[in-house]
XYZ file of C-alpha atoms in Angstrom:
317
model
C -17.128 0.825 -7.574
C -13.624 1.308 -8.847
C -11.169 3.651 -7.134
C -10.954 5.695 -10.311
C -14.739 6.042 -10.436
C -14.847 7.315 -6.868
C -12.242 9.916 -7.781
C -14.008 10.943 -10.984
C -17.339 11.342 -9.185
C -15.967 13.287 -6.215
C -16.171 17.059 -5.905
C -13.564 17.186 -3.120
C -10.557 15.308 -1.779
C -11.497 11.838 -0.526
C -10.303 10.047 2.616
C -8.905 6.505 2.587
C -6.554 4.408 4.654
C -4.587 1.170 4.822
C -4.715 -1.573 7.444
C -2.591 -4.608 8.288
C -4.102 -8.064 8.776
C -3.852 -9.175 12.417
C -1.030 -11.503 13.357
C -1.866 -15.194 13.130
C -3.912 -16.142 16.175
C -5.227 -12.636 16.844
C -8.863 -11.604 16.525
C -10.318 -9.853 13.485
C -12.968 -8.220 15.667
C -10.337 -6.118 17.434
C -9.158 -4.785 14.072
C -12.679 -3.965 12.883
C -13.633 -2.264 16.137
C -10.384 -0.318 16.061
C -10.991 1.194 12.627
C -14.735 1.753 13.100
C -14.257 5.405 14.234
C -12.659 6.221 10.854
C -15.938 5.446 9.104
C -17.081 8.891 10.264
C -15.061 10.347 7.376
C -16.774 8.135 4.785
C -13.827 6.375 3.151
C -14.962 4.935 -0.187
C -12.265 2.251 0.001
C -9.867 0.671 2.492
C -6.573 -0.976 1.535
C -5.652 -4.334 3.086
C -2.000 -5.339 2.931
C -0.778 -8.776 1.925
C 2.323 -10.352 3.412
C 4.638 -12.815 1.789
C 6.211 -15.698 3.662
C 8.899 -15.166 6.248
C 11.453 -17.718 7.403
C 12.451 -18.958 10.817
C 15.163 -21.468 11.666
C 14.032 -24.439 13.751
C 16.763 -26.240 15.662
C 16.522 -30.029 15.798
C 17.824 -32.349 18.503
C 20.821 -33.240 16.337
C 21.827 -29.580 16.219
C 20.892 -29.046 12.583
C 18.828 -26.014 11.599
C 15.798 -26.274 9.351
C 14.568 -23.248 7.412
C 10.786 -23.141 7.855
C 8.421 -20.895 5.888
C 5.681 -19.095 7.783
C 3.182 -16.378 6.982
C 2.545 -14.276 10.083
C -0.321 -12.202 8.669
C -2.685 -14.398 6.636
C -6.287 -13.580 5.894
C -6.262 -10.701 3.402
C -9.098 -12.180 1.314
C -11.233 -12.875 4.373
C -10.569 -9.429 5.821
C -11.655 -7.821 2.552
C -14.942 -9.740 2.724
C -15.427 -8.753 6.371
C -14.762 -5.059 5.689
C -17.166 -4.954 2.767
C -19.853 -6.729 4.790
C -19.397 -4.717 7.988
C -18.789 -1.205 6.661
C -20.276 -1.320 3.135
C -17.104 0.104 1.592
C -14.834 -1.289 -1.091
C -11.753 -3.207 0.008
C -8.520 -2.945 -1.971
C -6.285 -5.964 -1.350
C -2.579 -5.774 -2.059
C -1.147 -8.398 -4.397
C 2.559 -9.235 -4.373
C 5.028 -10.660 -6.854
C 7.368 -11.903 -4.116
C 6.643 -15.389 -2.850
C 3.790 -16.109 -5.257
C 3.568 -18.039 -8.516
C 1.462 -16.798 -11.393
C -1.021 -19.599 -10.722
C -1.343 -18.641 -7.045
C -1.915 -15.063 -8.162
C -4.577 -16.146 -10.636
C -6.374 -18.194 -7.975
C -6.276 -15.300 -5.513
C -7.719 -12.962 -8.130
C -10.553 -15.412 -8.872
C -11.394 -15.642 -5.160
C -11.304 -11.856 -4.792
C -13.506 -11.264 -7.800
C -16.031 -13.841 -6.612
C -16.483 -11.993 -3.291
C -17.042 -8.675 -5.077
C -13.611 -7.048 -4.987
C -13.147 -4.686 -7.949
C -9.836 -3.023 -7.038
C -6.349 -4.366 -6.338
C -2.985 -2.754 -5.637
C -0.226 -4.567 -7.537
C 3.174 -4.502 -5.818
C 6.482 -6.242 -6.300
C 6.948 -6.610 -2.540
C 10.138 -6.762 -0.525
C 12.664 -9.501 0.001
C 12.233 -11.642 3.138
C 14.191 -10.343 6.103
C 16.548 -13.295 5.746
C 17.458 -12.429 2.123
C 19.680 -9.594 0.973
C 17.940 -9.130 -2.374
C 14.526 -9.680 -3.898
C 14.269 -13.014 -5.717
C 11.037 -13.778 -7.597
C 9.192 -17.066 -7.389
C 10.392 -19.530 -10.041
C 7.047 -19.133 -11.818
C 6.253 -15.643 -10.588
C 6.817 -12.061 -11.647
C 10.074 -10.181 -11.183
C 8.446 -6.752 -11.514
C 5.052 -5.293 -10.643
C 4.529 -4.457 -14.326
C 4.314 -8.200 -15.044
C 1.757 -8.611 -12.273
C -0.289 -5.764 -13.744
C -0.149 -7.446 -17.154
C -1.499 -10.683 -15.667
C -4.391 -8.882 -13.956
C -5.265 -6.941 -17.098
C -5.017 -10.185 -19.051
C -7.714 -11.706 -16.841
C -9.815 -8.600 -17.493
C -9.574 -9.621 -21.131
C -10.440 -13.261 -20.405
C -6.895 -14.650 -20.569
C -6.018 -17.396 -18.061
C -2.841 -19.413 -17.622
C -4.206 -22.851 -18.560
C -7.493 -21.975 -20.238
C -8.180 -24.087 -23.293
C -10.697 -21.560 -24.607
C -9.517 -18.484 -26.424
C -11.442 -16.109 -24.145
C -12.582 -17.146 -20.672
C -14.650 -15.299 -18.084
C -13.561 -11.672 -17.970
C -12.807 -10.016 -14.655
C -13.005 -6.237 -14.311
C -10.314 -5.152 -11.870
C -9.151 -1.581 -11.406
C -5.399 -1.806 -10.793
C -3.363 0.561 -8.660
C 0.415 0.614 -8.280
C 3.005 2.192 -6.002
C 4.969 5.379 -6.652
C 7.980 6.762 -4.797
C 8.349 10.540 -4.399
C 11.828 9.959 -2.964
C 12.743 7.131 -5.375
C 12.587 3.412 -4.720
C 15.686 2.491 -2.748
C 16.823 -0.042 -5.366
C 16.503 2.346 -8.313
C 19.833 3.834 -9.467
C 18.180 7.171 -10.305
C 14.844 8.937 -10.146
C 14.497 8.843 -13.949
C 15.050 5.077 -13.893
C 12.378 4.737 -11.222
C 9.961 6.849 -13.240
C 10.515 4.608 -16.273
C 9.532 1.625 -14.126
C 6.391 3.485 -13.066
C 5.626 4.261 -16.708
C 5.963 0.533 -17.522
C 3.322 -0.270 -14.888
C 0.988 2.356 -16.299
C 1.561 1.159 -19.852
C 0.695 -2.363 -18.655
C -2.713 -1.122 -17.527
C -2.479 0.491 -14.070
C -5.036 3.269 -13.624
C -3.951 4.994 -10.405
C -0.870 5.408 -8.222
C -0.547 5.447 -4.425
C 2.696 6.931 -3.153
C 5.010 5.727 -0.442
C 4.659 7.834 2.694
C 6.491 11.161 2.697
C 6.770 14.060 5.115
C 7.784 16.882 2.785
C 4.999 17.940 0.431
C 7.502 19.585 -1.893
C 8.768 16.122 -2.791
C 5.248 15.008 -3.702
C 4.688 18.128 -5.818
C 7.994 17.578 -7.650
C 7.153 13.902 -8.139
C 3.762 14.684 -9.670
C 5.382 17.218 -12.012
C 7.937 14.654 -13.185
C 5.268 11.971 -13.583
C 3.160 14.297 -15.747
C 6.214 15.111 -17.865
C 6.507 11.348 -18.529
C 3.019 11.454 -20.043
C 1.353 9.713 -17.094
C -2.038 11.337 -16.468
C -3.667 8.926 -13.983
C -4.477 9.965 -10.375
C -1.501 10.176 -7.991
C -2.765 9.533 -4.449
C -0.427 10.759 -1.681
C 0.320 8.395 1.199
C 0.660 9.923 4.669
C 1.443 8.736 8.185
C 1.449 10.653 11.468
C 4.608 9.957 13.463
C 3.569 8.704 16.895
C 6.625 7.243 18.680
C 10.249 8.133 19.354
C 11.430 4.957 17.611
C 9.748 5.980 14.343
C 12.064 8.966 14.066
C 14.845 6.467 13.311
C 12.903 3.497 11.981
C 10.749 5.165 9.324
C 13.710 6.666 7.411
C 15.647 3.405 7.770
C 12.838 1.046 6.729
C 11.182 3.179 4.053
C 14.218 5.086 2.759
C 12.742 8.541 3.209
C 13.836 11.884 4.654
C 12.321 13.830 7.501
C 12.264 17.616 6.943
C 14.537 19.672 9.188
C 11.603 21.611 10.668
C 9.911 18.367 11.671
C 13.124 16.933 13.095
C 13.772 20.073 15.118
C 10.332 19.767 16.714
C 10.709 16.042 17.327
C 14.132 16.404 18.934
C 12.540 18.522 21.664
C 10.158 15.713 22.608
C 10.753 13.826 25.842
C 8.146 11.092 25.454
C 6.040 9.217 22.930
C 3.095 11.371 23.955
C 5.044 14.495 22.966
C 6.078 12.907 19.660
C 2.498 11.965 18.886
C 1.312 15.547 19.310
C 4.043 16.853 17.009
C 3.382 14.084 14.461
C -0.352 14.729 14.373
C 0.125 18.485 14.020
C 2.563 17.925 11.139
C 0.196 15.497 9.386
C -2.675 17.985 9.719
C -0.511 20.685 8.143
C 0.561 18.327 5.365
C -3.002 17.213 4.718
C -4.453 20.709 4.504
C -1.761 21.806 2.064
C -2.373 18.744 -0.113
C -6.128 19.354 -0.108
C -5.488 22.945 -1.229
C -3.269 21.540 -4.000
C -6.211 19.427 -5.169
C -5.091 15.845 -4.537
C -7.748 13.244 -5.379
C -7.480 11.356 -2.092
C -5.526 11.520 1.146
C -4.445 7.972 1.944
C -3.259 7.252 5.489
C -1.006 4.425 6.634
C -2.619 3.578 9.962
C -0.699 0.400 10.885
C -4.189 -0.637 12.106
C -4.099 2.028 14.839
C -6.814 4.554 14.140
C -6.471 7.169 16.882
C -3.806 9.394 15.318
C -5.383 9.212 11.860
C -8.770 9.995 13.405
C -7.436 13.179 14.983
C -5.868 14.263 11.695
C -9.003 13.531 9.668
C -11.175 15.349 12.214
C -9.277 18.547 11.419
C -9.173 18.054 7.648
C -12.444 16.430 6.545
């Protein structure tokens, strides 16, 4: 089923989560066993991230450096198939603009549709760590709205090199990202909302937000989105803080704020174990307030570690 159909048919807030593919050379079974406890809360769908290439510099005997492309987390398509087979839930793969041509995107979509995937999350993606700015593939999409247009085009039977006027029609439900605290590259919140509106106008049918820790920012975001005339579901993304390093790294990497009350509690922590307890308690509080608000789904960023999310869900669902 489509994500939007699950939401329409539900009489309460749903539970979903996102996982990372294992690093190249690591076992898929460890990932599947790790998330198995979360099946207790009956997620209708699970997101699987996709990772663009990264670059490393290989030094040769003559002293010259060679820039070598590598993808450290392959396997999104295979993981989607494994999840659907093992847990009988829908998998939602992420698709990226960055690092991919339109033809590579089309081929990936064909493979996904053939294995029974009906939902995708269309994202621009970030620049490689070695690049200062995002640069699209020469034959790729600069913005997620273009990626959405390509997916919707395939739903209408349009292919890049198809000689027929209408080819086989896919039937993907397309989600996109939203940013309650503004995308870090956007010059203003209104500009960012216009970009979101362009993705919706291109055919996106639901939004999943970047993680946030202050529900007031989500509520304000939803209000602004509705004022733009966007009436599709806005799914909040949540993550329990579990380590001391995340107190610094999450705001730096994801360009978000931590509320003063949360920071005050975290600053009293002496260990990762202390932080984890505070982070779980905060996520439970956040989740319960969002359920009372009537959100369609609570979507958790697990980083493929289920224990903290399990403890939150146990108190909420």
